[in-house]
PDB file of C-alpha atoms in Angstrom:
ATOM      1  CA  MET A  14     -71.650  18.048 -50.108  1.00 43.00           C
ATOM      2  CA  ALA A  15     -70.670  15.816 -47.493  1.00 43.00           C
ATOM      3  CA  SER A  16     -68.825  17.626 -44.887  1.00 43.00           C
ATOM      4  CA  LYS A  17     -65.358  16.371 -44.008  1.00 41.00           C
ATOM      5  CA  ALA A  18     -64.409  15.680 -40.488  1.00 43.00           C
ATOM      6  CA  ILE A  19     -61.635  18.049 -39.645  1.00 42.00           C
ATOM      7  CA  LYS A  20     -59.067  16.869 -37.153  1.00 44.00           C
ATOM      8  CA  ARG A  21     -58.387  19.571 -34.666  1.00 44.00           C
ATOM      9  CA  LYS A  22     -54.865  19.966 -33.718  1.00 45.00           C
ATOM     10  CA  PRO A  23     -54.555  20.196 -30.016  1.00 46.00           C
ATOM     11  CA  TYR A  24     -53.528  23.528 -28.799  1.00 44.00           C
ATOM     12  CA  THR A  25     -50.261  23.604 -27.142  1.00 45.00           C
ATOM     13  CA  ALA A  26     -51.292  25.982 -24.484  1.00 45.00           C
ATOM     14  CA  ASP A  27     -54.071  23.653 -23.429  1.00 48.00           C
ATOM     15  CA  ILE A  28     -51.588  20.774 -23.008  1.00 41.00           C
ATOM     16  CA  ASP A  29     -49.261  22.842 -20.963  1.00 50.00           C
ATOM     17  CA  ARG A  30     -52.191  23.975 -18.869  1.00 47.00           C
ATOM     18  CA  SER A  31     -53.283  20.385 -18.227  1.00 46.00           C
ATOM     19  CA  GLU A  32     -49.769  19.232 -17.323  1.00 47.00           C
ATOM     20  CA  LYS A  33     -49.406  22.050 -14.861  1.00 45.00           C
ATOM     21  CA  GLN A  34     -52.700  21.093 -13.302  1.00 47.00           C
ATOM     22  CA  MET A  35     -51.513  17.494 -12.872  1.00 45.00           C
ATOM     23  CA  GLU A  36     -48.298  18.555 -11.361  1.00 46.00           C
ATOM     24  CA  ALA A  37     -50.189  20.696  -8.938  1.00 46.00           C
ATOM     25  CA  THR A  38     -52.249  17.708  -7.817  1.00 46.00           C
ATOM     26  CA  ILE A  39     -49.166  15.389  -7.150  1.00 43.00           C
ATOM     27  CA  PRO A  40     -48.087  15.653  -3.516  1.00 47.00           C
ATOM     28  CA  ASP A  41     -44.515  16.790  -2.733  1.00 46.00           C
ATOM     29  CA  SER A  42     -43.794  13.532  -0.836  1.00 42.00           C
ATOM     30  CA  VAL A  43     -44.119  11.509  -4.058  1.00 39.00           C
ATOM     31  CA  ARG A  44     -41.820  13.787  -6.018  1.00 42.00           C
ATOM     32  CA  GLU A  45     -38.993  13.600  -3.333  1.00 41.00           C
ATOM     33  CA  PRO A  46     -36.274  10.937  -3.635  1.00 41.00           C
ATOM     34  CA  LEU A  47     -36.334   7.948  -1.172  1.00 37.00           C
ATOM     35  CA  LEU A  48     -33.026   8.669   0.528  1.00 38.00           C
ATOM     36  CA  GLY A  49     -33.408  12.339   1.114  1.00 41.00           C
ATOM     37  CA  ASN A  50     -34.104  15.672  -0.444  1.00 43.00           C
ATOM     38  CA  SER A  51     -33.154  16.284  -4.032  1.00 42.00           C
ATOM     39  CA  THR A  52     -29.925  18.046  -4.721  1.00 43.00           C
ATOM     40  CA  HIS A  53     -31.535  20.906  -6.495  1.00 44.00           C
ATOM     41  CA  GLU A  54     -33.880  21.685  -3.611  1.00 44.00           C
ATOM     42  CA  PRO A  55     -32.875  24.851  -1.740  1.00 47.00           C
ATOM     43  CA  GLN A  56     -31.400  24.359   1.731  1.00 46.00           C
ATOM     44  CA  SER A  57     -33.989  26.654   3.251  1.00 44.00           C
ATOM     45  CA  ASP A  58     -36.844  24.432   2.038  1.00 46.00           C
ATOM     46  CA  ARG A  59     -35.471  21.186   3.801  1.00 46.00           C
ATOM     47  CA  TYR A  60     -37.214  19.724   6.785  1.00 42.00           C
ATOM     48  CA  GLU A  61     -35.520  20.598  10.039  1.00 46.00           C
ATOM     49  CA  PRO A  62     -36.988  19.054  13.147  1.00 43.00           C
ATOM     50  CA  THR A  63     -37.691  21.510  15.859  1.00 46.00           C
ATOM     51  CA  LEU A  64     -35.653  20.619  18.987  1.00 45.00           C
ATOM     52  CA  GLN A  65     -36.633  21.498  22.519  1.00 47.00           C
ATOM     53  CA  PRO A  66     -34.083  23.750  24.199  1.00 49.00           C
ATOM     54  CA  ASP A  67     -31.319  21.630  25.958  1.00 49.00           C
ATOM     55  CA  LEU A  68     -31.490  22.304  29.649  1.00 45.00           C
ATOM     56  CA  TRP A  69     -27.883  20.905  30.117  1.00 47.00           C
ATOM     57  CA  ASP A  70     -26.319  23.433  27.803  1.00 54.00           C
ATOM     58  CA  GLY A  71     -25.344  25.670  30.707  1.00 59.00           C
ATOM     59  CA  LYS A  72     -25.709  23.950  34.084  1.00 60.00           C
ATOM     60  CA  GLY A  73     -24.958  20.492  32.700  1.00 62.00           C
ATOM     61  CA  GLN A  74     -21.566  21.573  31.361  1.00 66.00           C
ATOM     62  CA  GLU A  75     -20.748  23.146  34.664  1.00 68.00           C
ATOM     63  CA  CYS A  76     -21.706  19.970  36.548  1.00 66.00           C
ATOM     64  CA  LEU A  77     -19.597  17.830  34.258  1.00 69.00           C
ATOM     65  CA  GLY A  78     -16.671  20.094  34.929  1.00 70.00           C
ATOM     66  CA  TRP A  79     -17.071  19.796  38.690  1.00 70.00           C
ATOM     67  CA  ILE A  80     -17.348  15.968  38.413  1.00 74.00           C
ATOM     68  CA  HIS A  81     -14.146  15.834  36.440  1.00 69.00           C
ATOM     69  CA  LEU A  82     -12.343  18.025  38.998  1.00 75.00           C
ATOM     70  CA  ILE A  83     -13.584  15.973  41.915  1.00 80.00           C
ATOM     71  CA  SER A  84     -12.694  12.572  40.303  1.00 74.00           C
ATOM     72  CA  THR A  85      -9.215  13.902  39.453  1.00 76.00           C
ATOM     73  CA  PHE A  86      -8.763  15.093  43.073  1.00 74.00           C
ATOM     74  CA  ILE A  87      -9.897  11.721  44.482  1.00 80.00           C
ATOM     75  CA  ALA A  88      -7.558   9.819  42.156  1.00 74.00           C
ATOM     76  CA  ARG A  89      -4.576  11.961  43.131  1.00 77.00           C
ATOM     77  CA  SER A  90      -5.470  11.690  46.826  1.00 77.00           C
ATOM     78  CA  VAL A  91      -5.679   7.887  46.634  1.00 71.00           C
ATOM     79  CA  ARG A  92      -2.333   7.747  44.903  1.00 73.00           C
ATOM     80  CA  LYS A  93      -0.726   9.972  47.510  1.00 73.00           C
ATOM     81  CA  ILE A  94      -2.240   7.940  50.320  1.00 80.00           C
ATOM     82  CA  GLY A  95      -0.897   4.777  48.785  1.00 69.00           C
ATOM     83  CA  ILE A  96       2.567   6.254  48.512  1.00 72.00           C
ATOM     84  CA  ALA A  97       2.386   7.444  52.116  1.00 70.00           C
ATOM     85  CA  ILE A  98       1.347   3.984  53.352  1.00 76.00           C
ATOM     86  CA  SER A  99       4.154   2.383  51.371  1.00 61.00           C
ATOM     87  CA  GLN A 100       6.715   4.768  52.838  1.00 64.00           C
ATOM     88  CA  PHE A 101       5.362   4.259  56.315  1.00 65.00           C
ATOM     89  CA  GLY A 102       5.560   0.451  55.871  1.00 60.00           C
ATOM     90  CA  SER A 103       9.128   0.766  54.687  1.00 55.00           C
ATOM     91  CA  LEU A 104       9.965   2.904  57.783  1.00 59.00           C
ATOM     92  CA  LEU A 105       8.333   0.302  60.039  1.00 62.00           C
ATOM     93  CA  ALA A 106      10.331  -2.519  58.392  1.00 52.00           C
ATOM     94  CA  ARG A 107      13.570  -0.618  58.819  1.00 54.00           C
ATOM     95  CA  PHE A 108      12.723   0.089  62.462  1.00 55.00           C
ATOM     96  CA  PHE A 109      12.026  -3.564  63.239  1.00 49.00           C
ATOM     97  CA  ARG A 110      15.209  -4.665  61.443  1.00 50.00           C
ATOM     98  CA  TRP A 111      17.209  -2.184  63.483  1.00 47.00           C
ATOM     99  CA  SER A 112      15.409  -3.224  66.671  1.00 49.00           C
ATOM    100  CA  CYS A 113      16.001  -6.959  65.991  1.00 46.00           C
ATOM    101  CA  SER A 114      19.650  -6.404  65.067  1.00 45.00           C
ATOM    102  CA  SER A 115      20.132  -4.201  68.104  1.00 44.00           C
ATOM    103  CA  HIS A 116      18.473  -6.809  70.306  1.00 45.00           C
ATOM    104  CA  GLY A 117      20.568  -9.597  68.724  1.00 44.00           C
ATOM    105  CA  SER A 118      23.763  -7.645  69.271  1.00 42.00           C
ATOM    106  CA  HIS A 119      22.866  -7.056  72.943  1.00 41.00           C
ATOM    107  CA  ASN A 120      22.224 -10.791  73.304  1.00 41.00           C
ATOM    108  CA  GLU A 121      25.524 -11.588  71.628  1.00 40.00           C
ATOM    109  CA  GLN A 122      27.359  -9.132  73.877  1.00 40.00           C
ATOM    110  CA  ALA A 123      25.607 -10.609  76.909  1.00 38.00           C
ATOM    111  CA  ILE A 124      26.714 -14.101  75.918  1.00 43.00           C
ATOM    112  CA  LEU A 125      30.263 -12.973  75.204  1.00 49.00           C
ATOM    113  CA  VAL A 126      30.447 -10.860  78.350  1.00 45.00           C
ATOM    114  CA  GLY A 127      29.305 -13.887  80.357  1.00 75.00           C
ATOM    115  CA  LEU A 128      32.220 -16.030  79.118  1.00 83.00           C
ATOM    116  CA  SER A 129      35.098 -16.735  81.423  1.00 89.00           C
ATOM    117  CA  PRO A 130      38.630 -16.041  80.193  1.00 92.00           C
ATOM    118  CA  ILE A 131      39.228 -19.781  79.646  1.00 92.00           C
ATOM    119  CA  GLN A 132      36.027 -20.120  77.638  1.00 90.00           C
ATOM    120  CA  GLU A 133      36.973 -17.183  75.471  1.00 91.00           C
ATOM    121  CA  GLU A 134      40.429 -18.613  74.922  1.00 93.00           C
ATOM    122  CA  ARG A 135      39.186 -22.076  74.012  1.00 93.00           C
ATOM    123  CA  LEU A 136      36.471 -20.739  71.745  1.00 92.00           C
ATOM    124  CA  LYS A 137      38.993 -18.567  69.906  1.00 92.00           C
ATOM    125  CA  PHE A 138      41.356 -21.551  69.451  1.00 94.00           C
ATOM    126  CA  LEU A 139      38.483 -23.703  68.174  1.00 94.00           C
ATOM    127  CA  ARG A 140      37.553 -21.103  65.592  1.00 93.00           C
ATOM    128  CA  GLN A 141      41.182 -20.943  64.449  1.00 94.00           C
ATOM    129  CA  ARG A 142      41.161 -24.712  63.964  1.00 94.00           C
ATOM    130  CA  LEU A 143      38.056 -24.760  61.769  1.00 92.00           C
ATOM    131  CA  ASN A 144      39.450 -22.038  59.474  1.00 93.00           C
ATOM    132  CA  VAL A 145      42.464 -24.220  58.441  1.00 96.00           C
ATOM    133  CA  PRO A 146      41.810 -25.982  55.094  1.00 96.00           C
ATOM    134  CA  PHE A 147      43.456 -29.296  54.350  1.00 96.00           C
ATOM    135  CA  ASP A 148      46.705 -28.693  52.411  1.00 96.00           C
ATOM    136  CA  SER A 149      48.100 -31.734  50.610  1.00 94.00           C
ATOM    137  CA  SER A 150      51.470 -29.958  50.200  1.00 95.00           C
ATOM    138  CA  SER A 151      51.862 -29.459  53.981  1.00 96.00           C
ATOM    139  CA  MET A 152      54.063 -32.007  55.685  1.00 97.00           C
ATOM    140  CA  LYS A 153      52.020 -31.650  58.873  1.00 97.00           C
ATOM    141  CA  HIS A 154      48.859 -32.517  57.042  1.00 97.00           C
ATOM    142  CA  GLN A 155      50.473 -35.398  55.173  1.00 97.00           C
ATOM    143  CA  ASP A 156      51.766 -36.817  58.425  1.00 98.00           C
ATOM    144  CA  ALA A 157      48.325 -36.536  60.028  1.00 97.00           C
ATOM    145  CA  LEU A 158      46.777 -38.470  57.117  1.00 97.00           C
ATOM    146  CA  LYS A 159      49.442 -41.185  57.519  1.00 97.00           C
ATOM    147  CA  GLU A 160      48.753 -41.321  61.228  1.00 98.00           C
ATOM    148  CA  LEU A 161      45.074 -41.919  60.551  1.00 98.00           C
ATOM    149  CA  TRP A 162      45.995 -44.906  58.335  1.00 98.00           C
ATOM    150  CA  ARG A 163      48.190 -46.408  61.016  1.00 98.00           C
ATOM    151  CA  LEU A 164      45.454 -46.072  63.624  1.00 98.00           C
ATOM    152  CA  ALA A 165      42.875 -47.599  61.305  1.00 97.00           C
ATOM    153  CA  TYR A 166      45.091 -50.490  59.970  1.00 97.00           C
ATOM    154  CA  PRO A 167      47.888 -51.071  62.500  1.00 96.00           C
ATOM    155  CA  SER A 168      49.098 -54.238  60.827  1.00 95.00           C
ATOM    156  CA  ARG A 169      49.014 -53.035  57.257  1.00 96.00           C
ATOM    157  CA  GLN A 170      51.641 -51.210  55.245  1.00 96.00           C
ATOM    158  CA  LEU A 171      51.189 -47.516  54.647  1.00 96.00           C
ATOM    159  CA  PRO A 172      50.183 -46.814  51.040  1.00 96.00           C
ATOM    160  CA  PRO A 173      51.200 -43.832  48.984  1.00 96.00           C
ATOM    161  CA  LEU A 174      49.189 -40.648  49.607  1.00 95.00           C
ATOM    162  CA  LYS A 175      47.493 -41.291  46.319  1.00 96.00           C
ATOM    163  CA  SER A 176      46.294 -44.873  46.087  1.00 97.00           C
ATOM    164  CA  ASP A 177      43.051 -46.746  45.606  1.00 97.00           C
ATOM    165  CA  LEU A 178      43.695 -48.406  49.014  1.00 97.00           C
ATOM    166  CA  TRP A 179      42.422 -45.188  50.677  1.00 97.00           C
ATOM    167  CA  LYS A 180      38.928 -45.990  49.328  1.00 96.00           C
ATOM    168  CA  GLU A 181      38.826 -48.934  51.796  1.00 96.00           C
ATOM    169  CA  MET A 182      38.720 -46.388  54.625  1.00 97.00           C
ATOM    170  CA  GLY A 183      35.813 -44.629  53.063  1.00 96.00           C
ATOM    171  CA  TRP A 184      37.414 -41.899  50.934  1.00 97.00           C
ATOM    172  CA  GLN A 185      35.671 -41.369  47.630  1.00 93.00           C
ATOM    173  CA  ASN A 186      38.816 -40.929  45.588  1.00 92.00           C
ATOM    174  CA  SER A 187      42.299 -42.339  45.466  1.00 95.00           C
ATOM    175  CA  ASP A 188      43.481 -38.950  46.789  1.00 96.00           C
ATOM    176  CA  PRO A 189      41.873 -38.243  50.141  1.00 96.00           C
ATOM    177  CA  ALA A 190      42.832 -34.593  49.913  1.00 95.00           C
ATOM    178  CA  THR A 191      39.943 -34.010  47.481  1.00 94.00           C
ATOM    179  CA  ASP A 192      37.318 -35.117  50.005  1.00 95.00           C
ATOM    180  CA  PHE A 193      37.937 -32.730  52.910  1.00 93.00           C
ATOM    181  CA  ARG A 194      36.266 -29.668  51.369  1.00 84.00           C
ATOM    182  CA  ALA A 195      34.339 -27.712  54.023  1.00 82.00           C
ATOM    183  CA  GLY A 196      35.448 -30.028  56.816  1.00 91.00           C
ATOM    184  CA  GLY A 197      38.994 -28.767  56.540  1.00 95.00           C
ATOM    185  CA  PHE A 198      41.957 -30.047  58.480  1.00 97.00           C
ATOM    186  CA  MET A 199      39.940 -30.131  61.748  1.00 97.00           C
ATOM    187  CA  SER A 200      37.817 -33.028  60.400  1.00 97.00           C
ATOM    188  CA  LEU A 201      40.980 -35.070  60.011  1.00 97.00           C
ATOM    189  CA  GLU A 202      41.967 -34.168  63.611  1.00 98.00           C
ATOM    190  CA  ASN A 203      38.502 -35.247  64.746  1.00 98.00           C
ATOM    191  CA  LEU A 204      38.975 -38.708  63.156  1.00 98.00           C
ATOM    192  CA  ILE A 205      42.406 -39.108  64.670  1.00 98.00           C
ATOM    193  CA  TYR A 206      41.152 -38.097  68.158  1.00 97.00           C
ATOM    194  CA  PHE A 207      38.318 -40.570  67.819  1.00 97.00           C
ATOM    195  CA  ALA A 208      40.696 -43.410  66.823  1.00 97.00           C
ATOM    196  CA  ARG A 209      43.141 -42.667  69.647  1.00 97.00           C
ATOM    197  CA  ASN A 210      40.653 -42.221  72.514  1.00 95.00           C
ATOM    198  CA  TYR A 211      37.880 -44.638  71.517  1.00 93.00           C
ATOM    199  CA  PRO A 212      39.592 -47.285  69.399  1.00 95.00           C
ATOM    200  CA  ASP A 213      36.945 -49.953  69.903  1.00 93.00           C
ATOM    201  CA  SER A 214      34.072 -47.702  68.767  1.00 93.00           C
ATOM    202  CA  PHE A 215      36.257 -46.360  65.948  1.00 96.00           C
ATOM    203  CA  HIS A 216      37.054 -49.791  64.492  1.00 96.00           C
ATOM    204  CA  SER A 217      33.545 -51.020  64.953  1.00 94.00           C
ATOM    205  CA  LEU A 218      32.217 -48.163  62.800  1.00 95.00           C
ATOM    206  CA  LEU A 219      35.107 -48.386  60.326  1.00 96.00           C
ATOM    207  CA  HIS A 220      34.526 -52.088  59.596  1.00 95.00           C
ATOM    208  CA  LYS A 221      30.713 -51.848  60.029  1.00 93.00           C
ATOM    209  CA  ALA A 222      30.885 -54.642  62.603  1.00 91.00           C
ATOM    210  CA  ASP A 223      27.518 -54.053  64.305  1.00 89.00           C
ATOM    211  CA  GLY A 224      24.004 -54.770  63.028  1.00 88.00           C
ATOM    212  CA  LYS A 225      22.564 -55.749  59.713  1.00 87.00           C
ATOM    213  CA  ARG A 226      24.174 -53.608  57.037  1.00 88.00           C
ATOM    214  CA  ALA A 227      22.919 -52.377  53.754  1.00 79.00           C
ATOM    215  CA  GLU A 228      24.454 -53.378  50.431  1.00 82.00           C
ATOM    216  CA  TRP A 229      25.391 -49.772  49.902  1.00 87.00           C
ATOM    217  CA  GLU A 230      26.902 -48.468  53.121  1.00 93.00           C
ATOM    218  CA  TYR A 231      27.923 -44.911  53.929  1.00 95.00           C
ATOM    219  CA  PRO A 232      31.683 -44.289  53.432  1.00 95.00           C
ATOM    220  CA  PHE A 233      33.260 -44.041  56.868  1.00 97.00           C
ATOM    221  CA  ALA A 234      35.887 -41.322  56.326  1.00 97.00           C
ATOM    222  CA  VAL A 235      33.699 -39.050  54.212  1.00 97.00           C
ATOM    223  CA  ALA A 236      30.933 -39.425  56.779  1.00 97.00           C
ATOM    224  CA  GLY A 237      33.324 -38.154  59.412  1.00 97.00           C
ATOM    225  CA  VAL A 238      34.079 -35.026  57.372  1.00 97.00           C
ATOM    226  CA  ASN A 239      30.346 -34.361  56.943  1.00 97.00           C
ATOM    227  CA  ILE A 240      29.780 -34.737  60.660  1.00 97.00           C
ATOM    228  CA  SER A 241      32.481 -32.188  61.466  1.00 97.00           C
ATOM    229  CA  TYR A 242      30.905 -29.686  59.132  1.00 96.00           C
ATOM    230  CA  MET A 243      27.454 -30.333  60.494  1.00 96.00           C
ATOM    231  CA  LEU A 244      28.678 -29.630  64.058  1.00 96.00           C
ATOM    232  CA  VAL A 245      30.279 -26.347  62.961  1.00 95.00           C
ATOM    233  CA  GLN A 246      26.924 -25.249  61.466  1.00 93.00           C
ATOM    234  CA  MET A 247      24.843 -26.458  64.396  1.00 94.00           C
ATOM    235  CA  LEU A 248      27.017 -24.612  66.940  1.00 93.00           C
ATOM    236  CA  ASP A 249      27.270 -21.501  64.736  1.00 90.00           C
ATOM    237  CA  LEU A 250      31.034 -21.442  65.172  1.00 90.00           C
ATOM    238  CA  GLN A 251      31.948 -19.671  61.967  1.00 83.00           C
ATOM    239  CA  SER A 252      29.918 -16.520  62.770  1.00 80.00           C
ATOM    240  CA  GLY A 253      30.913 -16.608  66.432  1.00 69.00           C
ATOM    241  CA  LYS A 254      27.505 -15.220  67.472  1.00 73.00           C
ATOM    242  CA  MET A 255      26.624 -18.280  69.582  1.00 74.00           C
ATOM    243  CA  SER A 256      22.993 -17.139  69.452  1.00 76.00           C
ATOM    244  CA  THR A 257      21.293 -20.557  69.783  1.00 84.00           C
ATOM    245  CA  LYS A 258      20.636 -22.574  72.922  1.00 88.00           C
ATOM    246  CA  ALA A 259      22.796 -25.401  71.637  1.00 89.00           C
ATOM    247  CA  SER A 260      25.744 -23.089  70.903  1.00 89.00           C
ATOM    248  CA  SER A 261      25.531 -21.264  74.235  1.00 88.00           C
ATOM    249  CA  GLN A 262      25.354 -24.604  76.099  1.00 90.00           C
ATOM    250  CA  PHE A 263      28.329 -25.872  74.143  1.00 92.00           C
ATOM    251  CA  VAL A 264      30.373 -22.853  75.285  1.00 91.00           C
ATOM    252  CA  GLN A 265      29.647 -23.896  78.880  1.00 89.00           C
ATOM    253  CA  LEU A 266      30.908 -27.400  78.105  1.00 91.00           C
ATOM    254  CA  LEU A 267      34.007 -25.902  76.523  1.00 91.00           C
ATOM    255  CA  GLY A 268      34.883 -24.296  79.809  1.00 89.00           C
ATOM    256  CA  GLU A 269      34.981 -27.744  81.465  1.00 89.00           C
ATOM    257  CA  ASP A 270      36.580 -29.638  78.557  1.00 92.00           C
ATOM    258  CA  GLU A 271      38.914 -28.063  75.970  1.00 92.00           C
ATOM    259  CA  MET A 272      38.258 -31.058  73.692  1.00 94.00           C
ATOM    260  CA  ALA A 273      34.504 -30.741  73.946  1.00 95.00           C
ATOM    261  CA  PHE A 274      34.118 -30.426  70.179  1.00 96.00           C
ATOM    262  CA  ASP A 275      36.143 -33.587  69.443  1.00 96.00           C
ATOM    263  CA  ASN A 276      34.185 -35.490  72.084  1.00 95.00           C
ATOM    264  CA  LEU A 277      30.953 -34.240  70.614  1.00 95.00           C
ATOM    265  CA  PHE A 278      32.145 -35.401  67.212  1.00 97.00           C
ATOM    266  CA  TYR A 279      32.428 -39.038  68.087  1.00 89.00           C
ATOM    267  CA  VAL A 280      29.134 -38.934  70.071  1.00 95.00           C
ATOM    268  CA  ALA A 281      27.536 -37.677  66.858  1.00 96.00           C
ATOM    269  CA  PHE A 282      29.263 -40.359  64.795  1.00 96.00           C
ATOM    270  CA  GLN A 283      28.018 -43.124  67.068  1.00 94.00           C
ATOM    271  CA  MET A 284      24.511 -41.600  67.147  1.00 94.00           C
ATOM    272  CA  LEU A 285      24.463 -41.419  63.327  1.00 96.00           C
ATOM    273  CA  ASP A 286      25.398 -45.117  62.994  1.00 95.00           C
ATOM    274  CA  ALA A 287      22.751 -46.143  65.558  1.00 93.00           C
ATOM    275  CA  GLN A 288      20.068 -44.304  63.585  1.00 94.00           C
ATOM    276  CA  TRP A 289      21.394 -45.782  60.339  1.00 95.00           C
ATOM    277  CA  LEU A 290      20.873 -49.263  61.660  1.00 94.00           C
ATOM    278  CA  ALA A 291      17.482 -48.470  63.145  1.00 93.00           C
ATOM    279  CA  ARG A 292      16.204 -47.185  59.766  1.00 92.00           C
ATOM    280  CA  GLN A 293      17.997 -49.911  57.813  1.00 92.00           C
ATOM    281  CA  ALA A 294      19.160 -47.016  55.626  1.00 92.00           C
ATOM    282  CA  SER A 295      21.220 -47.162  52.479  1.00 90.00           C
ATOM    283  CA  TYR A 296      23.692 -44.794  50.788  1.00 90.00           C
ATOM    284  CA  MET A 297      21.076 -42.416  49.333  1.00 93.00           C
ATOM    285  CA  GLU A 298      19.553 -41.794  52.788  1.00 95.00           C
ATOM    286  CA  PHE A 299      22.683 -40.503  54.394  1.00 96.00           C
ATOM    287  CA  ASN A 300      21.671 -36.866  54.431  1.00 96.00           C
ATOM    288  CA  GLU A 301      18.331 -37.670  56.080  1.00 96.00           C
ATOM    289  CA  VAL A 302      20.093 -39.619  58.821  1.00 96.00           C
ATOM    290  CA  LEU A 303      22.567 -36.784  59.294  1.00 97.00           C
ATOM    291  CA  LYS A 304      19.726 -34.265  59.732  1.00 96.00           C
ATOM    292  CA  TYR A 305      18.107 -36.503  62.337  1.00 96.00           C
ATOM    293  CA  THR A 306      21.446 -36.783  64.150  1.00 96.00           C
ATOM    294  CA  ARG A 307      21.711 -33.001  64.327  1.00 96.00           C
ATOM    295  CA  ILE A 308      18.198 -32.688  65.800  1.00 95.00           C
ATOM    296  CA  ARG A 309      18.955 -35.288  68.460  1.00 94.00           C
ATOM    297  CA  LEU A 310      22.231 -33.574  69.414  1.00 94.00           C
ATOM    298  CA  GLU A 311      20.528 -30.207  69.769  1.00 93.00           C
ATOM    299  CA  GLN A 312      17.880 -31.808  72.003  1.00 92.00           C
ATOM    300  CA  GLU A 313      20.431 -33.512  74.235  1.00 91.00           C
ATOM    301  CA  LEU A 314      22.561 -30.369  74.530  1.00 90.00           C
ATOM    302  CA  THR A 315      19.618 -28.237  75.674  1.00 87.00           C
ATOM    303  CA  ILE A 316      17.797 -30.604  78.096  1.00 81.00           C
ATOM    304  CA  GLY A 317      18.604 -30.145  81.788  1.00 70.00           C
ATOM    305  CA  SER A 318      21.956 -29.011  83.030  1.00 75.00           C
ATOM    306  CA  ILE A 319      24.847 -30.772  81.370  1.00 82.00           C
ATOM    307  CA  SER A 320      28.338 -29.893  82.513  1.00 84.00           C
ATOM    308  CA  SER A 321      30.204 -32.186  80.085  1.00 87.00           C
ATOM    309  CA  VAL A 322      29.773 -34.259  76.912  1.00 89.00           C
ATOM    310  CA  GLN A 323      30.071 -37.398  79.042  1.00 87.00           C
ATOM    311  CA  GLU A 324      26.797 -36.532  80.704  1.00 87.00           C
ATOM    312  CA  MET A 325      24.852 -36.590  77.460  1.00 87.00           C
ATOM    313  CA  PRO A 326      22.446 -39.560  77.155  1.00 84.00           C
ATOM    314  CA  SER A 327      24.039 -40.765  73.930  1.00 83.00           C
ATOM    315  CA  PHE A 328      27.521 -40.928  75.409  1.00 82.00           C
ATOM    316  CA  ARG A 329      26.789 -44.377  76.807  1.00 70.00           C
ATOM    317  CA  LEU A 330      26.615 -45.713  73.232  1.00 61.00           C
ATOM    318  CA  LEU A 331      30.338 -45.254  72.894  1.00 64.00           C
ATOM    319  CA  LYS A 332      32.737 -48.188  73.200  1.00 55.00           C
ATOM    320  CA  ARG A 333      36.050 -47.475  74.730  1.00 53.00           C
TER     321      ARG A 333
END
């Protein structure tokens, strides 16, 4: 009888044994996930790198603490030093201001103490004059304005106080009262004194008779008001300190001539016109010419010993 080939069913225990043997031959690194240990792996079985003991754990922390304290101390010290320097600078500034003001007051007292009684009286009267504004409602001021017209145009009829005819004299508006401004009533007195005492020079400037003139000339009357105001500033009359060389020299002239300011006014007017012609200036350059006039006046007042306005070099330009 032919024998049959009997298929042997594999024994389960043998399979399990072979699988266990295969598992035992697979290294652990292959079985682990790529991004870390598996979640089911016990924490005690994970790889923990062994670290060398940190030498800074004790002394390092102590050093860092000292560094922090020292840096804080330095920052506070620098801040305190800066505040101290600032306060010291402020004290120095106050000291110098006090010293300068004290020195200035001593100079002022020295100047005022050196004035003669007549100089003091005339200076006081001059300051009273410059503090009077032009008042169009005052009969005295109206009469003075009318007098200026008669001196300027002796053969012409007197116009109303508000008329375009006043523009011919060099007022900017039909009402001259609006043009006095800072010059005040004294600037009108200066123009009247100029016309009375130096009529030839007055009319020559009024009618622009000399030299080649610009198409746009400076207005005569308003220029006079500006010259008065410029002289007040140059001589420091409003403050009364008389702290400049020009102002102190002027006080000396005032002792010899009670009308020194009015005389200086028309010297300045003639000087301004001469510079105007030399520059061939036009209307828009008036302020520049006025500044130059002030500089020239200050120079002439402070050079040498001048006892009167008549001794100034520019006085010879005047026409009586």
